[in-house]
Amino acid sequence: MKGDFLDLKIAELSKLSTDEKREVLSFFHERIVAFNSELNAFLEILPIPDSLSSGSLSGVPYALKDNILARGTRTTCASNILKSYLSPYDATVTARLKNTGAVLLGKTNLDEFAMGSSTEKSAFGPTKNPWDLSRIPGGSSGGSAAAVAAGLVPFALGSDTGGSVRQPAAFCGVVGYKPSYGLVPRYGLVAFASSLDQIGPLTRCVDDAFTVFKTIVGRDINDATTVNGKIDLRAKELPEADLKGLKIAIPSDALDFEGLDERVKSRFLEFIERLAEKGAEVSFVELGILKYVVATYYLIAPGEASSNLSRYDGVRYGERVESENYEEMIKKNRDTGFGDEVKRRILLGTFTLSSAYYDAYYRRALKIRKMISNRINEVLHEHDFILNPTTPTLPGKFGEIGDPLSYYLMDIYTIPANLAGTPAISIPVDPVDGLPVGIQLMGRRYADLELLSTAKQMEKLSGAYNNGLAKIPERWLHV
Ligand code: GLN
């Protein structure tokens, strides 16, 4: 049975006998221990617990991005400032997974405080892309994506503020799903930009994303932005969807974006043809807002981050460097504790929120955010979904991109869903030159079930799967 555990969906793993579940846990644990030195996907590896709890995910191993709390584990956010911070409680998502019997096997690497797109900004070294170790896995949930892509865990959670679940999923050839804002509680997720942050699963198929989503979704009194009753979760399985007659909008401005790699574009266009053959009504629509999304995001997200990160002063949170006086101490704590990208965001955010510039930058960005959401909602009123490549490029080599702006532009296709609060999912399509390519389907806010059902039909047209699960690169198949 052993090797076949990589061929089972989460629902199937949870139905095995207790003895088999023990085997499953040691199988994945062994793989983590064997491969992590090459991938650096995990920052902390946890032991297999002595007893298993019952529940819908009983005995299913998983990993958490290291900005999500799990009592007793470290939560470092891949930052020196939190390198020895112990989680004092469980995040709501962690508690919900625990209640269903899922088994946490480790905490995964990320760009420091989830700020980045490559996992190169981790204070504990970059994670490698399982498809090519000389390339970035994407970010910021790069550790979670690499762990799932190499078959080290059947699923992992990540957080998505501007694309951090979907972009690494695309770069690593797995499924990454960002639910509608407000469906999954953020309590116990270390805040980056609270109006954009959302936790989501990384998995090897849409069915698995749904299985995990069902466990973590729902109102939480500790997160006032969560809602109940928006979607019907009584279904055990995803409702059947039909691609025939579906109205799918393809943003023509996304395809005209000069940073779009030709190879990604041609894979995407090929996939659209397959959709059209299945009867989907595909039309090109000019969104008109794409040129504003990166600028808007990089005003709002750093603004919120500069406020959220003020708590890391070495007094309330964080490592303390002793000093002569209070001011000096705070300065030193923050100077030595934060990496350059985090400092850049704090500076940017403090500047745009300062009274002299608030109207010119932050307030204006809020207005444009509204305009962007309105336009997306308008397109989603006339069409069922919006489809585009998840990222404009293939995963680059380490160190290939030097300047921050080029990195920021990589988020152009994923940011709109965060600004508008809509659900979006990245699924892998046929690879190019052995490298994964992802496409992103975005739907109406709270139409998450329709989104997942449709994405499930789209998976069937993709060459990235084997027996319904995203392929794992050959070199990780055997320990
Ligand atoms: N790459 C984006 C950023 O650096 C998104 C990060 C995220 O979604 N957490 O801010």
Short mmCIF file of C-alpha atoms and ligand atoms in Angstrom, two decimals:
data_model
loop_
_atom_site.label_atom_id
_atom_site.label_comp_id
_atom_site.label_asym_id
_atom_site.label_seq_id
_atom_site.Cartn_x
_atom_site.Cartn_y
_atom_site.Cartn_z
CA MET A 1 0.00 0.00 0.00
CA LYS A 2 2.70 2.44 1.14
CA GLY A 3 3.81 4.27 -2.02
CA ASP A 4 0.20 4.56 -3.10
CA PHE A 5 -0.59 7.07 -0.37
CA LEU A 6 0.47 9.74 -2.83
CA ASP A 7 -2.39 8.65 -5.09
CA LEU A 8 -5.15 9.18 -2.54
CA LYS A 9 -7.33 12.22 -2.11
CA ILE A 10 -7.84 13.61 1.39
CA ALA A 11 -11.32 12.09 1.71
CA GLU A 12 -9.86 8.68 0.87
CA LEU A 13 -6.99 9.05 3.35
CA SER A 14 -9.45 9.87 6.11
CA LYS A 15 -11.36 6.62 5.47
CA LEU A 16 -8.42 4.26 6.04
CA SER A 17 -8.18 2.02 9.10
CA THR A 18 -6.34 3.25 12.20
CA ASP A 19 -3.33 1.08 11.40
CA GLU A 20 -3.19 2.40 7.87
CA LYS A 21 -3.46 5.97 9.15
CA ARG A 22 -0.42 5.35 11.33
CA GLU A 23 1.37 4.17 8.20
CA VAL A 24 0.22 7.27 6.35
CA LEU A 25 1.59 9.53 9.07
CA SER A 26 4.98 7.86 9.18
CA PHE A 27 5.09 7.77 5.38
CA PHE A 28 4.66 11.54 5.09
CA HIS A 29 6.79 12.26 8.14
CA GLU A 30 9.67 10.25 6.65
CA ARG A 31 9.33 12.14 3.39
CA ILE A 32 9.48 15.50 5.17
CA VAL A 33 12.59 14.48 7.08
CA ALA A 34 14.23 13.01 3.96
CA PHE A 35 13.56 15.88 1.56
CA ASN A 36 13.46 19.01 3.64
CA SER A 37 17.21 19.56 3.60
CA GLU A 38 16.97 19.99 -0.17
CA LEU A 39 13.74 21.96 -0.32
CA ASN A 40 13.77 24.01 2.92
CA ALA A 41 9.99 23.98 2.83
CA PHE A 42 9.63 23.44 6.59
CA LEU A 43 10.88 25.69 9.38
CA GLU A 44 9.70 23.31 12.08
CA ILE A 45 8.95 19.59 11.82
CA LEU A 46 6.62 18.20 14.47
CA PRO A 47 6.53 14.66 15.86
CA ILE A 48 3.67 12.26 15.09
CA PRO A 49 1.26 12.31 18.04
CA ASP A 50 0.71 9.12 20.08
CA SER A 51 -3.03 9.01 19.64
CA LEU A 52 -5.29 9.86 16.73
CA SER A 53 -8.56 11.78 17.10
CA SER A 54 -11.65 10.89 15.16
CA GLY A 55 -13.42 13.24 12.75
CA SER A 56 -13.82 13.94 9.07
CA LEU A 57 -10.06 14.46 8.55
CA SER A 58 -8.89 11.92 11.09
CA GLY A 59 -5.23 11.04 10.61
CA VAL A 60 -4.70 13.30 7.59
CA PRO A 61 -1.34 15.05 7.84
CA TYR A 62 -0.96 18.71 6.93
CA ALA A 63 1.29 21.74 7.31
CA LEU A 64 0.70 25.35 8.28
CA LYS A 65 2.37 28.44 6.93
CA ASP A 66 4.50 29.79 9.73
CA ASN A 67 2.39 32.91 10.18
CA ILE A 68 -0.54 30.84 11.51
CA LEU A 69 -0.58 29.92 15.18
CA ALA A 70 -0.65 26.36 16.50
CA ARG A 71 -0.32 26.20 20.24
CA GLY A 72 3.08 24.96 21.38
CA THR A 73 4.77 25.47 18.00
CA ARG A 74 6.94 28.41 17.09
CA THR A 75 5.37 31.02 14.83
CA THR A 76 8.29 32.91 13.35
CA CYS A 77 6.76 34.54 10.26
CA ALA A 78 10.23 33.75 8.86
CA SER A 79 11.49 36.81 10.69
CA ASN A 80 14.38 37.24 13.09
CA ILE A 81 12.17 39.42 15.24
CA LEU A 82 9.93 36.43 16.04
CA LYS A 83 12.51 33.66 15.80
CA SER A 84 11.74 32.28 19.24
CA TYR A 85 8.08 33.25 19.53
CA LEU A 86 5.91 30.40 20.81
CA SER A 87 2.26 30.31 19.74
CA PRO A 88 0.20 30.86 22.90
CA TYR A 89 -3.04 29.57 21.36
CA ASP A 90 -4.46 27.90 18.26
CA ALA A 91 -5.64 29.98 15.33
CA THR A 92 -9.30 29.29 14.59
CA VAL A 93 -8.37 27.36 11.45
CA THR A 94 -5.89 25.26 13.44
CA ALA A 95 -8.48 24.53 16.13
CA ARG A 96 -11.05 23.55 13.51
CA LEU A 97 -8.62 21.21 11.79
CA LYS A 98 -7.67 19.70 15.13
CA ASN A 99 -11.35 19.09 15.91
CA THR A 100 -11.71 17.06 12.75
CA GLY A 101 -8.67 14.95 13.57
CA ALA A 102 -6.17 16.37 11.04
CA VAL A 103 -2.56 16.01 12.18
CA LEU A 104 -0.18 18.96 12.00
CA LEU A 105 3.27 17.79 10.87
CA GLY A 106 5.04 21.11 10.58
CA LYS A 107 5.24 24.83 9.92
CA THR A 108 6.28 26.04 6.48
CA ASN A 109 8.60 28.72 5.17
CA LEU A 110 7.44 32.05 3.76
CA ASP A 111 8.66 35.48 2.79
CA GLU A 112 9.14 37.43 6.01
CA PHE A 113 5.70 38.44 7.33
CA ALA A 114 4.22 37.17 4.04
CA MET A 115 5.71 40.11 2.13
CA GLY A 116 7.12 38.82 -1.12
CA SER A 117 6.59 36.57 -4.10
CA SER A 118 9.55 34.19 -4.00
CA THR A 119 10.20 32.95 -0.43
CA GLU A 120 13.69 34.44 -0.92
CA LYS A 121 12.83 37.03 1.72
CA SER A 122 12.68 34.45 4.52
CA ALA A 123 15.18 35.11 7.32
CA PHE A 124 15.81 31.35 7.32
CA GLY A 125 16.84 30.85 3.70
CA PRO A 126 14.77 30.36 0.54
CA THR A 127 12.55 27.41 -0.28
CA LYS A 128 13.37 25.63 -3.55
CA ASN A 129 10.93 24.87 -6.34
CA PRO A 130 10.40 21.06 -6.43
CA TRP A 131 10.31 21.15 -10.26
CA ASP A 132 13.71 22.81 -10.54
CA LEU A 133 15.84 23.47 -7.48
CA SER A 134 17.50 26.47 -9.11
CA ARG A 135 14.17 28.27 -9.29
CA ILE A 136 11.91 30.11 -6.85
CA PRO A 137 8.76 28.36 -5.63
CA GLY A 138 6.88 31.67 -5.60
CA GLY A 139 5.60 33.26 -2.45
CA SER A 140 4.84 34.20 0.05
CA SER A 141 3.41 30.73 0.88
CA GLY A 142 6.35 29.08 -0.96
CA GLY A 143 7.00 26.52 1.77
CA SER A 144 3.39 25.34 1.77
CA ALA A 145 3.33 25.12 -2.04
CA ALA A 146 6.62 23.23 -2.28
CA ALA A 147 5.58 20.84 0.52
CA VAL A 148 2.37 19.90 -1.30
CA ALA A 149 4.00 19.79 -4.75
CA ALA A 150 6.72 17.38 -3.59
CA GLY A 151 4.17 15.18 -1.81
CA LEU A 152 5.45 15.92 1.70
CA VAL A 153 1.90 16.58 2.93
CA PRO A 154 -1.49 16.10 1.25
CA PHE A 155 -2.41 19.71 2.03
CA ALA A 156 -1.14 22.88 3.61
CA LEU A 157 -2.64 26.20 4.55
CA GLY A 158 -1.29 29.50 3.32
CA SER A 159 -2.36 33.12 3.56
CA ASP A 160 -3.22 35.31 0.60
CA THR A 161 -3.06 39.11 0.76
CA GLY A 162 -2.20 39.84 -2.87
CA GLY A 163 -1.75 36.36 -4.30
CA SER A 164 0.38 34.47 -1.80
CA VAL A 165 -1.62 31.23 -2.01
CA ARG A 166 -2.35 31.30 -5.74
CA GLN A 167 1.00 32.47 -7.12
CA PRO A 168 3.18 29.84 -5.38
CA ALA A 169 0.54 27.22 -6.24
CA ALA A 170 0.94 28.20 -9.91
CA PHE A 171 4.76 28.12 -9.71
CA CYS A 172 4.78 24.71 -8.01
CA GLY A 173 2.05 23.05 -10.09
CA VAL A 174 -0.60 22.63 -7.39
CA VAL A 175 -4.04 24.05 -6.58
CA GLY A 176 -4.23 27.25 -4.52
CA TYR A 177 -7.56 28.68 -3.43
CA LYS A 178 -8.32 32.05 -1.85
CA PRO A 179 -11.85 32.03 -0.46
CA SER A 180 -14.13 35.09 -0.50
CA TYR A 181 -13.05 37.61 2.09
CA GLY A 182 -14.91 36.94 5.34
CA LEU A 183 -15.50 33.21 4.91
CA VAL A 184 -12.42 31.91 6.74
CA PRO A 185 -11.49 33.38 10.13
CA ARG A 186 -8.21 35.26 10.39
CA TYR A 187 -7.98 34.87 14.17
CA GLY A 188 -4.49 33.53 14.87
CA LEU A 189 -3.12 34.53 11.47
CA VAL A 190 -0.39 37.11 12.02
CA ALA A 191 -1.85 40.22 10.42
CA PHE A 192 -0.22 41.73 7.35
CA ALA A 193 -2.98 43.82 5.69
CA SER A 194 -6.18 42.95 7.50
CA SER A 195 -8.65 44.13 4.84
CA LEU A 196 -6.99 41.86 2.26
CA ASP A 197 -5.65 38.85 4.20
CA GLN A 198 -7.44 35.54 3.77
CA ILE A 199 -6.34 32.00 4.65
CA GLY A 200 -6.66 29.33 1.98
CA PRO A 201 -5.64 25.73 1.21
CA LEU A 202 -2.92 24.46 -1.13
CA THR A 203 -3.77 20.99 -2.40
CA ARG A 204 -3.27 18.62 -5.33
CA CYS A 205 -6.84 18.86 -6.61
CA VAL A 206 -9.97 20.97 -6.29
CA ASP A 207 -11.85 18.24 -4.40
CA ASP A 208 -9.19 18.41 -1.69
CA ALA A 209 -9.40 22.21 -1.58
CA PHE A 210 -13.13 21.84 -0.98
CA THR A 211 -12.61 19.22 1.73
CA VAL A 212 -10.24 21.51 3.62
CA PHE A 213 -12.35 24.61 3.02
CA LYS A 214 -15.41 22.91 4.53
CA THR A 215 -13.47 22.39 7.73
CA ILE A 216 -12.14 25.91 8.17
CA VAL A 217 -15.04 28.02 6.84
CA GLY A 218 -17.59 29.83 8.99
CA ARG A 219 -18.22 32.67 11.39
CA ASP A 220 -15.89 33.11 14.33
CA ILE A 221 -16.64 35.48 17.19
CA ASN A 222 -12.94 36.34 17.30
CA ASP A 223 -12.99 37.77 13.77
CA ALA A 224 -15.68 40.37 13.26
CA THR A 225 -15.20 40.30 9.49
CA THR A 226 -16.40 36.70 9.22
CA VAL A 227 -19.91 35.91 8.02
CA ASN A 228 -22.26 32.95 8.22
CA GLY A 229 -24.98 31.67 5.99
CA LYS A 230 -23.51 32.96 2.74
CA ILE A 231 -22.95 29.53 1.31
CA ASP A 232 -24.60 26.18 1.67
CA LEU A 233 -22.12 23.63 2.93
CA ARG A 234 -24.42 20.71 3.49
CA ALA A 235 -23.16 18.97 0.38
CA LYS A 236 -20.64 16.23 1.06
CA GLU A 237 -19.26 16.62 -2.41
CA LEU A 238 -19.00 19.49 -4.81
CA PRO A 239 -22.12 19.95 -6.90
CA GLU A 240 -21.71 18.92 -10.55
CA ALA A 241 -21.01 21.83 -12.86
CA ASP A 242 -21.30 22.02 -16.60
CA LEU A 243 -18.86 23.99 -18.67
CA LYS A 244 -21.41 24.18 -21.46
CA GLY A 245 -22.97 27.62 -21.70
CA LEU A 246 -20.79 29.11 -18.97
CA LYS A 247 -19.95 32.73 -19.65
CA ILE A 248 -16.25 33.26 -19.13
CA ALA A 249 -14.61 36.66 -19.43
CA ILE A 250 -10.98 36.83 -20.47
CA PRO A 251 -9.46 40.21 -19.61
CA SER A 252 -7.90 41.41 -22.86
CA ASP A 253 -5.73 43.87 -20.95
CA ALA A 254 -4.26 40.93 -19.02
CA LEU A 255 -3.20 39.34 -22.29
CA ASP A 256 -1.80 42.63 -23.58
CA PHE A 257 0.31 43.17 -20.46
CA GLU A 258 3.88 43.57 -21.70
CA GLY A 259 5.29 41.52 -18.84
CA LEU A 260 3.33 38.42 -19.91
CA ASP A 261 5.67 35.63 -20.98
CA GLU A 262 4.80 34.29 -24.44
CA ARG A 263 5.01 30.68 -23.24
CA VAL A 264 2.52 31.33 -20.44
CA LYS A 265 0.27 33.15 -22.87
CA SER A 266 0.22 30.33 -25.40
CA ARG A 267 -0.53 27.71 -22.73
CA PHE A 268 -3.37 29.90 -21.53
CA LEU A 269 -4.81 30.39 -25.02
CA GLU A 270 -4.59 26.66 -25.69
CA PHE A 271 -6.58 26.03 -22.55
CA ILE A 272 -9.26 28.51 -23.58
CA GLU A 273 -9.66 26.62 -26.81
CA ARG A 274 -10.31 23.43 -24.87
CA LEU A 275 -12.91 25.26 -22.80
CA ALA A 276 -14.62 26.55 -25.91
CA GLU A 277 -14.68 23.03 -27.34
CA LYS A 278 -16.58 21.97 -24.22
CA GLY A 279 -19.18 24.62 -24.94
CA ALA A 280 -18.05 27.43 -22.67
CA GLU A 281 -18.87 30.90 -24.02
CA VAL A 282 -15.53 32.62 -23.86
CA SER A 283 -15.34 36.35 -24.54
CA PHE A 284 -12.58 38.92 -24.34
CA VAL A 285 -13.40 41.87 -22.11
CA GLU A 286 -11.34 44.93 -21.40
CA LEU A 287 -11.24 45.31 -17.62
CA GLY A 288 -9.66 48.73 -17.86
CA ILE A 289 -8.53 48.66 -14.24
CA LEU A 290 -5.56 46.36 -14.47
CA LYS A 291 -3.07 49.19 -14.82
CA TYR A 292 -4.08 50.54 -11.40
CA VAL A 293 -4.18 47.39 -9.30
CA VAL A 294 -0.50 47.07 -8.40
CA ALA A 295 -0.16 50.73 -7.39
CA THR A 296 -3.38 50.59 -5.38
CA TYR A 297 -2.32 47.44 -3.57
CA TYR A 298 1.14 48.76 -2.78
CA LEU A 299 -0.40 51.81 -1.13
CA ILE A 300 -3.08 50.00 0.87
CA ALA A 301 -1.18 46.87 1.94
CA PRO A 302 1.92 48.66 3.28
CA GLY A 303 -0.34 51.22 5.01
CA GLU A 304 -2.11 48.50 6.93
CA ALA A 305 1.15 46.63 7.47
CA SER A 306 2.90 49.65 8.98
CA SER A 307 0.16 49.81 11.56
CA ASN A 308 -0.08 46.03 12.16
CA LEU A 309 3.68 45.66 12.57
CA SER A 310 4.04 48.43 15.14
CA ARG A 311 3.51 45.80 17.86
CA TYR A 312 6.92 44.24 17.16
CA ASP A 313 8.97 46.50 19.36
CA GLY A 314 10.74 43.99 21.58
CA VAL A 315 8.44 44.94 24.44
CA ARG A 316 5.04 43.61 23.49
CA TYR A 317 6.38 41.17 20.91
CA GLY A 318 9.70 40.25 19.45
CA GLU A 319 13.31 39.68 20.33
CA ARG A 320 14.79 42.34 22.57
CA VAL A 321 18.22 43.88 22.15
CA GLU A 322 19.22 45.55 25.45
CA SER A 323 20.03 49.22 25.23
CA GLU A 324 20.67 52.45 27.19
CA ASN A 325 17.18 53.84 26.92
CA TYR A 326 13.72 52.97 25.65
CA GLU A 327 13.92 54.75 22.27
CA GLU A 328 17.30 53.25 21.47
CA MET A 329 16.05 49.83 22.42
CA ILE A 330 13.04 49.99 20.11
CA LYS A 331 15.19 51.29 17.29
CA LYS A 332 17.71 48.49 17.68
CA ASN A 333 15.04 45.81 18.06
CA ARG A 334 13.36 46.83 14.84
CA ASP A 335 16.56 47.51 12.98
CA THR A 336 18.08 44.11 13.69
CA GLY A 337 14.79 42.19 13.76
CA PHE A 338 13.24 43.13 10.41
CA GLY A 339 14.63 42.37 6.95
CA ASP A 340 14.89 44.94 4.16
CA GLU A 341 11.60 44.17 2.41
CA VAL A 342 9.62 44.48 5.65
CA LYS A 343 11.38 47.76 6.43
CA ARG A 344 10.60 49.02 2.93
CA ARG A 345 6.89 48.28 3.44
CA ILE A 346 6.82 49.92 6.89
CA LEU A 347 8.50 53.04 5.51
CA LEU A 348 6.17 53.16 2.52
CA GLY A 349 3.11 52.66 4.71
CA THR A 350 4.13 55.19 7.31
CA PHE A 351 4.72 57.72 4.57
CA THR A 352 1.38 57.20 2.82
CA LEU A 353 -0.53 57.33 6.10
CA SER A 354 1.24 60.46 7.37
CA SER A 355 -1.08 63.45 7.61
CA ALA A 356 0.62 65.42 4.84
CA TYR A 357 0.25 62.63 2.29
CA TYR A 358 -2.83 60.76 3.48
CA ASP A 359 -5.23 62.41 1.02
CA ALA A 360 -2.86 62.22 -1.91
CA TYR A 361 -2.03 58.55 -1.50
CA TYR A 362 -3.93 56.43 0.99
CA ARG A 363 -7.36 58.01 0.66
CA ARG A 364 -7.04 58.08 -3.10
CA ALA A 365 -6.00 54.42 -3.12
CA LEU A 366 -9.14 53.55 -1.15
CA LYS A 367 -11.28 55.30 -3.75
CA ILE A 368 -9.55 53.50 -6.58
CA ARG A 369 -9.98 50.22 -4.72
CA LYS A 370 -13.71 50.84 -4.73
CA MET A 371 -13.64 51.66 -8.43
CA ILE A 372 -11.72 48.45 -9.14
CA SER A 373 -14.22 46.35 -7.13
CA ASN A 374 -17.14 47.98 -8.90
CA ARG A 375 -15.67 47.17 -12.29
CA ILE A 376 -14.95 43.57 -11.33
CA ASN A 377 -18.47 43.14 -9.98
CA GLU A 378 -19.87 44.62 -13.15
CA VAL A 379 -17.96 42.13 -15.31
CA LEU A 380 -19.00 39.31 -12.98
CA HIS A 381 -22.58 40.41 -13.32
CA GLU A 382 -22.45 39.90 -17.07
CA HIS A 383 -20.26 36.79 -16.94
CA ASP A 384 -20.04 33.83 -14.59
CA PHE A 385 -16.27 33.96 -14.16
CA ILE A 386 -13.12 35.81 -15.07
CA LEU A 387 -10.22 33.68 -16.26
CA ASN A 388 -6.59 34.69 -16.72
CA PRO A 389 -3.10 33.30 -16.21
CA THR A 390 -2.31 33.26 -12.48
CA THR A 391 1.06 34.87 -13.01
CA PRO A 392 2.58 36.64 -16.01
CA THR A 393 5.81 34.62 -15.87
CA LEU A 394 7.22 31.17 -15.25
CA PRO A 395 9.09 30.65 -11.96
CA GLY A 396 12.40 32.51 -12.28
CA LYS A 397 15.87 31.51 -11.15
CA PHE A 398 17.03 32.56 -7.70
CA GLY A 399 18.33 36.11 -7.69
CA GLU A 400 17.15 36.69 -11.26
CA ILE A 401 14.89 39.58 -10.30
CA GLY A 402 16.68 42.24 -8.33
CA ASP A 403 14.45 45.28 -8.08
CA PRO A 404 11.33 45.33 -5.91
CA LEU A 405 9.14 46.87 -8.62
CA SER A 406 9.54 43.91 -10.98
CA TYR A 407 8.49 41.66 -8.13
CA TYR A 408 5.48 43.81 -7.34
CA LEU A 409 4.35 43.63 -10.97
CA MET A 410 4.23 39.83 -10.75
CA ASP A 411 1.10 40.22 -8.60
CA ILE A 412 -0.89 42.02 -11.30
CA TYR A 413 -3.31 39.15 -12.01
CA THR A 414 -3.88 38.01 -8.43
CA ILE A 415 -4.35 41.33 -6.61
CA PRO A 416 -7.83 42.17 -8.04
CA ALA A 417 -9.47 39.32 -6.09
CA ASN A 418 -8.04 40.65 -2.82
CA LEU A 419 -9.07 44.22 -3.54
CA ALA A 420 -12.61 43.11 -4.42
CA GLY A 421 -12.91 40.34 -1.79
CA THR A 422 -13.87 37.82 -4.47
CA PRO A 423 -12.88 34.13 -4.42
CA ALA A 424 -10.20 32.93 -6.83
CA ILE A 425 -8.45 29.66 -7.47
CA SER A 426 -5.31 28.72 -9.36
CA ILE A 427 -5.14 25.32 -11.03
CA PRO A 428 -2.19 23.89 -12.95
CA VAL A 429 -2.43 23.46 -16.73
CA ASP A 430 0.08 21.71 -18.99
CA PRO A 431 3.66 22.61 -18.09
CA VAL A 432 6.08 24.44 -20.39
CA ASP A 433 9.67 23.18 -20.64
CA GLY A 434 9.09 21.13 -17.48
CA LEU A 435 7.88 24.17 -15.52
CA PRO A 436 4.38 24.54 -14.09
CA VAL A 437 1.85 27.06 -15.43
CA GLY A 438 -1.27 28.11 -13.53
CA ILE A 439 -4.55 29.64 -14.58
CA GLN A 440 -6.77 31.63 -12.25
CA LEU A 441 -10.54 31.45 -12.13
CA MET A 442 -12.26 34.25 -10.23
CA GLY A 443 -15.95 34.28 -9.33
CA ARG A 444 -18.55 36.41 -7.59
CA ARG A 445 -18.17 37.10 -3.90
CA TYR A 446 -19.55 34.17 -1.89
CA ALA A 447 -20.07 32.10 -5.04
CA ASP A 448 -17.23 29.91 -3.79
CA LEU A 449 -19.05 26.63 -4.40
CA GLU A 450 -19.79 27.52 -8.01
CA LEU A 451 -16.15 28.53 -8.41
CA LEU A 452 -14.86 25.25 -6.99
CA SER A 453 -17.33 23.13 -8.99
CA THR A 454 -16.30 24.82 -12.21
CA ALA A 455 -12.59 24.60 -11.41
CA LYS A 456 -13.10 20.88 -10.86
CA GLN A 457 -14.44 20.51 -14.39
CA MET A 458 -11.51 22.52 -15.73
CA GLU A 459 -9.00 20.20 -14.06
CA LYS A 460 -10.24 17.45 -16.35
CA LEU A 461 -8.95 19.40 -19.35
CA SER A 462 -5.49 19.89 -17.87
CA GLY A 463 -2.42 17.79 -18.58
CA ALA A 464 -0.91 18.51 -15.15
CA TYR A 465 -2.83 15.71 -13.41
CA ASN A 466 -2.55 11.97 -13.02
CA ASN A 467 -5.64 10.12 -11.79
CA GLY A 468 -7.19 13.35 -10.58
CA LEU A 469 -4.20 14.60 -8.57
CA ALA A 470 -1.52 17.09 -9.64
CA LYS A 471 1.62 15.23 -10.70
CA ILE A 472 4.60 15.08 -8.37
CA PRO A 473 8.05 15.51 -9.96
CA GLU A 474 9.80 12.19 -10.54
CA ARG A 475 12.70 12.83 -8.18
CA TRP A 476 10.42 13.08 -5.11
CA LEU A 477 8.48 9.90 -5.77
CA HIS A 478 10.76 7.63 -3.76
CA VAL A 479 12.59 8.33 -0.54
N1 GLN B 1 3.44 39.35 -3.29
C1 GLN B 1 2.52 40.20 -2.57
C2 GLN B 1 3.27 41.03 -1.57
O1 GLN B 1 4.44 40.94 -1.54
C3 GLN B 1 1.46 39.38 -1.93
C4 GLN B 1 1.83 38.81 -0.63
C5 GLN B 1 0.72 38.04 0.03
O2 GLN B 1 -0.30 37.75 -0.58
N2 GLN B 1 0.90 37.79 1.30
O3 GLN B 1 2.71 41.79 -0.84
#
